[in-house]
Amino acid sequence: MLVNSALVVALASLANALPSGLLARVVDAETASQTSYDFIIAGGGTSGLTVADRLTENPKVSVLVIEYGPFDQKEDGVLVPGAYFPVPYLWLPLFSTPQTALNNTVYGVPCGRAVGGGSAVNAMFFHRSSAAEYDAWDDLGADGWDWDGLLPYFKKSETFHPPDAAYAKDRNITYDLSAHGTSGPVQASYPPYDYPGSKNFWNAALRLGIPTIKDPNAGEAIGIFCLLHSVDPANQTRSFARTAHYDRVISARPNYHVLPNTAVGKVTFTGTTATGVEYIDRASGAKSTAKATKEVIIAAGAVHSPQILQLSGIGSKSHLQGLGIKQLVNLPGVGQNLQDHLVLTVNYNYTNNLFPNGGSLQSNATYNAEQRALYDARQPSAYDITATTGNLIIFLNLQNTTSAAKYQSIVSSAKSLNPATLISSTDKAVLKGYANQRNAILNNLIPAGEAIGDISWNTAEATSIYMTRPLSRGSVMAASADPLADPLIDFGAGTDPTDIEFLLAIYKKNREIMSQPEIKVLGAQETSPAPGLTDDNAIKAALKAALQPSNAHECCTLAMMDRGQGGVVASNLTVYGTSRLSVVDASIWPFVTGGGPQATVYGGAEKAADIIKKRHGI
Ligand SMILES: Cc1cc2nc3c(=O)[nH]c(=O)nc-3n(C[C@H](O)[C@H](O)[C@H](O)COP(=O)(O)OP(=O)(O)OC[C@H]3O[C@@H](n4cnc5c(N)ncnc54)[C@H](O)[C@@H]3O)c2cc1C
Ligand SMILES: *[C@@H]1O[C@H](CO)[C@@H](O)[C@H](O)[C@H]1NC(C)=O
Ligand SMILES: *[C@@H]1O[C@H](CO)[C@@H](O)[C@H](O)[C@H]1NC(C)=O
Ligand SMILES: *[C@@H]1O[C@H](CO)[C@@H](O)[C@H](O)[C@H]1NC(C)=O
Ligand SMILES: *[C@@H]1O[C@H](CO)[C@@H](O)[C@H](O)[C@H]1NC(C)=O
Ligand SMILES: *[C@@H]1O[C@H](CO)[C@@H](O)[C@H](O)[C@H]1NC(C)=O
Ligand SMILES: *[C@@H]1O[C@H](CO)[C@@H](O)[C@H](O)[C@H]1NC(C)=O
Ligand SMILES: *[C@@H]1O[C@H](CO)[C@@H](O)[C@H](O)[C@H]1NC(C)=O
């Protein structure tokens, strides 16, 4: 409960006096430090705001969310899909360490930094992963985080808007209503517009026997489907954690505070019981502390949550010693197990492409103005589609992307590798957890035909290949005790050579798709990364040079696994060896799943909120 009752009254009357939408619940550093909260949430991103919303449904429960970034200003780049790219709200500049398997290249690390976090800047693709992947999480120690345990929360998180029936029939959009929610905060819809070239892509896939999928969010997704978006169809604007879990509720929630532009530096403890946080005003550099009587909840995303724990004394002894930080809890898994989806852009030149296409908004000012006018008049238009992306995606497994012999050789080579030589941690528990993950992937998920990646063509130059089943693991390690210094982010991209074999298999499948008559007729010619190359080793070298280690889907750095397997949080979300400290963001995933992460982050945060409410009797 809020102890500062004068503040409650002041806020309540302020809220009444202000038009709705004004940020009456935004507090300053001083107010936050003088108020005793039930819960403090470090990070106001996708998961942080979801949990804050659910906890403050009870007016007696007070929550402070501390967010490093600002509120967005409702710019077109944030809200309008066709105007997408909200650069001001990315964490910039932020770089990886030199990637040893990729010629020591340094890459940018994309992640969101705003109220709403990644959901404020993401490409709005909204899909879950396959049931078998969540079931494997449960097997690895995340008890209850299997498909059956998550499905009710996936539904709770969303309102699914079926497309117009005639449009759906024309575009081959199918869905399974029984897998969806009808009254959740995040709005999910299909863009009501598409480019003519999507039909060519669809039919090229069908010609190769690639199956169509009734609904990829129902637990199975191998084949081609139309992407669902986190877009509110009422006005075709982004639906994100800020609109769904803050704007929607805040006028009635004097118990829900947000402190923006502020970095959480570390968690404060009495013994091993969390009591609050220390935070830094980014403008002035001033440090303050705030108290939480029930729980401190970490939600700073997979790149920054490990840094907060490490600066709080939770991690491996040698690492903390090197930073001059006294160890509070020995948890060598903190910051290990970093995973992401790898991205390879394959560009084509089309001598005879259809108009309009995914590049027309950028290349044709007349078309752009025409489409924007339609959008502003609430008519279907190219502005309904996330800029420069396509509506269709093909999920592929290893069996269907390569020959039976090659499949066998890739899997058996992968099994012959010694896990201990593939990751930087020498901790026995961390190694055991990694070995278990490799077993789950190589002996279970891959043989069962689960996806290794996907392909999407934007109907213009770019085809995007996503390799979603990495066996390589990276790490996030605080570089100094300064909370405002960037951590060392090592994706470990390609350190297990199996990942490059997976990528090569998808790349070759993409060549096959793009050489079908439906695409050939458009005059498709590969221009990068490996035009004309036919030798596998030469192609692999070209792919490695063009590869991006991150699709902004960082996860898994505070894994929910057994402590004896390098796990950091228990299945009830608490950090091992501590009390009143939990983690709710994408850091807790044992391994990265095949779909885009946001739907799973929202569902997981809904589940997390229920677990936390239950243990505090709220
Ligand atoms: C450019 C981009 C495109 C993407 N596209 C898609 C997509 O199309 N589909 C999809 O499913 N997913 C997509 N994602 C990924 C998805 O948005 C993320 O997986 C998801 O937002 C992660 O949620 P989270 O709660 O774990 O972390 P986040 O949403 O990242 O939230 C973490 C928050 O914590 C804050 N923070 C960090 N450190 C501190 C600190 N020390 N103190 C206080 N606050 C702190 C950050 O500023 C951030 O706001 C994309 C992400 C990006 C960046
Ligand atoms: C590796 O990087 C170096 C230095 O940037 C560059 O000169 C070299 O061509 C690169 N090698 C490959 C194979 O890309
Ligand atoms: C829909 O699928 C049918 C085949 O079942 C195909 O003939 C048609 O071209 C497809 N339409 C689009 C828009 O992809
Ligand atoms: C690919 O694999 C799936 C299941 O593993 C199968 O159902 C599908 O029909 C296969 N074929 C093609 C050509 O993709
Ligand atoms: C879009 O419509 C929703 C639902 O009516 C509304 O809540 C939201 O404020 C609107 N957003 C914008 C930017 O107009
Ligand atoms: C792409 O095709 C055009 C002809 O339409 C040609 O003039 C151009 O040189 C090609 N570009 C590349 C990079 O191949
Ligand atoms: C540009 O867009 C206009 C309006 O849609 C269209 O009539 C014209 O043909 C386009 N030009 C090109 C070169 O595609
Ligand atoms: C959470 O689970 C761990 C491991 O099972 C247990 O030790 C701890 O007491 C639990 N914490 C709470 C608050 O339920």
Short mmCIF file of N, CA and C and ligand atoms in Angstrom, two decimals, residues 349-351 527, ligand 6:
data_model
loop_
_atom_site.label_atom_id
_atom_site.label_comp_id
_atom_site.label_asym_id
_atom_site.label_seq_id
_atom_site.Cartn_x
_atom_site.Cartn_y
_atom_site.Cartn_z
N ASN A 349 17.34 -8.68 -57.37
CA ASN A 349 17.00 -7.62 -58.32
C ASN A 349 15.87 -8.18 -59.18
N TYR A 350 14.82 -7.43 -59.36
CA TYR A 350 13.68 -7.89 -60.17
C TYR A 350 13.59 -7.05 -61.42
N THR A 351 13.70 -7.69 -62.56
CA THR A 351 13.61 -6.92 -63.80
C THR A 351 12.14 -6.69 -64.16
N THR A 527 21.30 -10.74 -55.80
CA THR A 527 22.40 -9.77 -55.86
C THR A 527 23.34 -9.90 -54.66
C1 LIG B 6 19.22 -4.96 -61.77
O1 LIG B 6 18.47 -5.00 -62.96
C2 LIG B 6 18.56 -3.84 -63.77
C3 LIG B 6 17.65 -4.00 -64.97
O2 LIG B 6 16.32 -3.95 -64.57
C4 LIG B 6 19.99 -3.61 -64.19
O3 LIG B 6 20.09 -2.40 -64.92
C5 LIG B 6 20.86 -3.54 -62.95
O4 LIG B 6 22.21 -3.44 -63.33
C6 LIG B 6 20.67 -4.74 -62.07
N1 LIG B 6 21.39 -4.56 -60.84
C7 LIG B 6 22.16 -5.49 -60.31
C8 LIG B 6 22.85 -5.15 -59.03
O5 LIG B 6 22.29 -6.58 -60.80
#
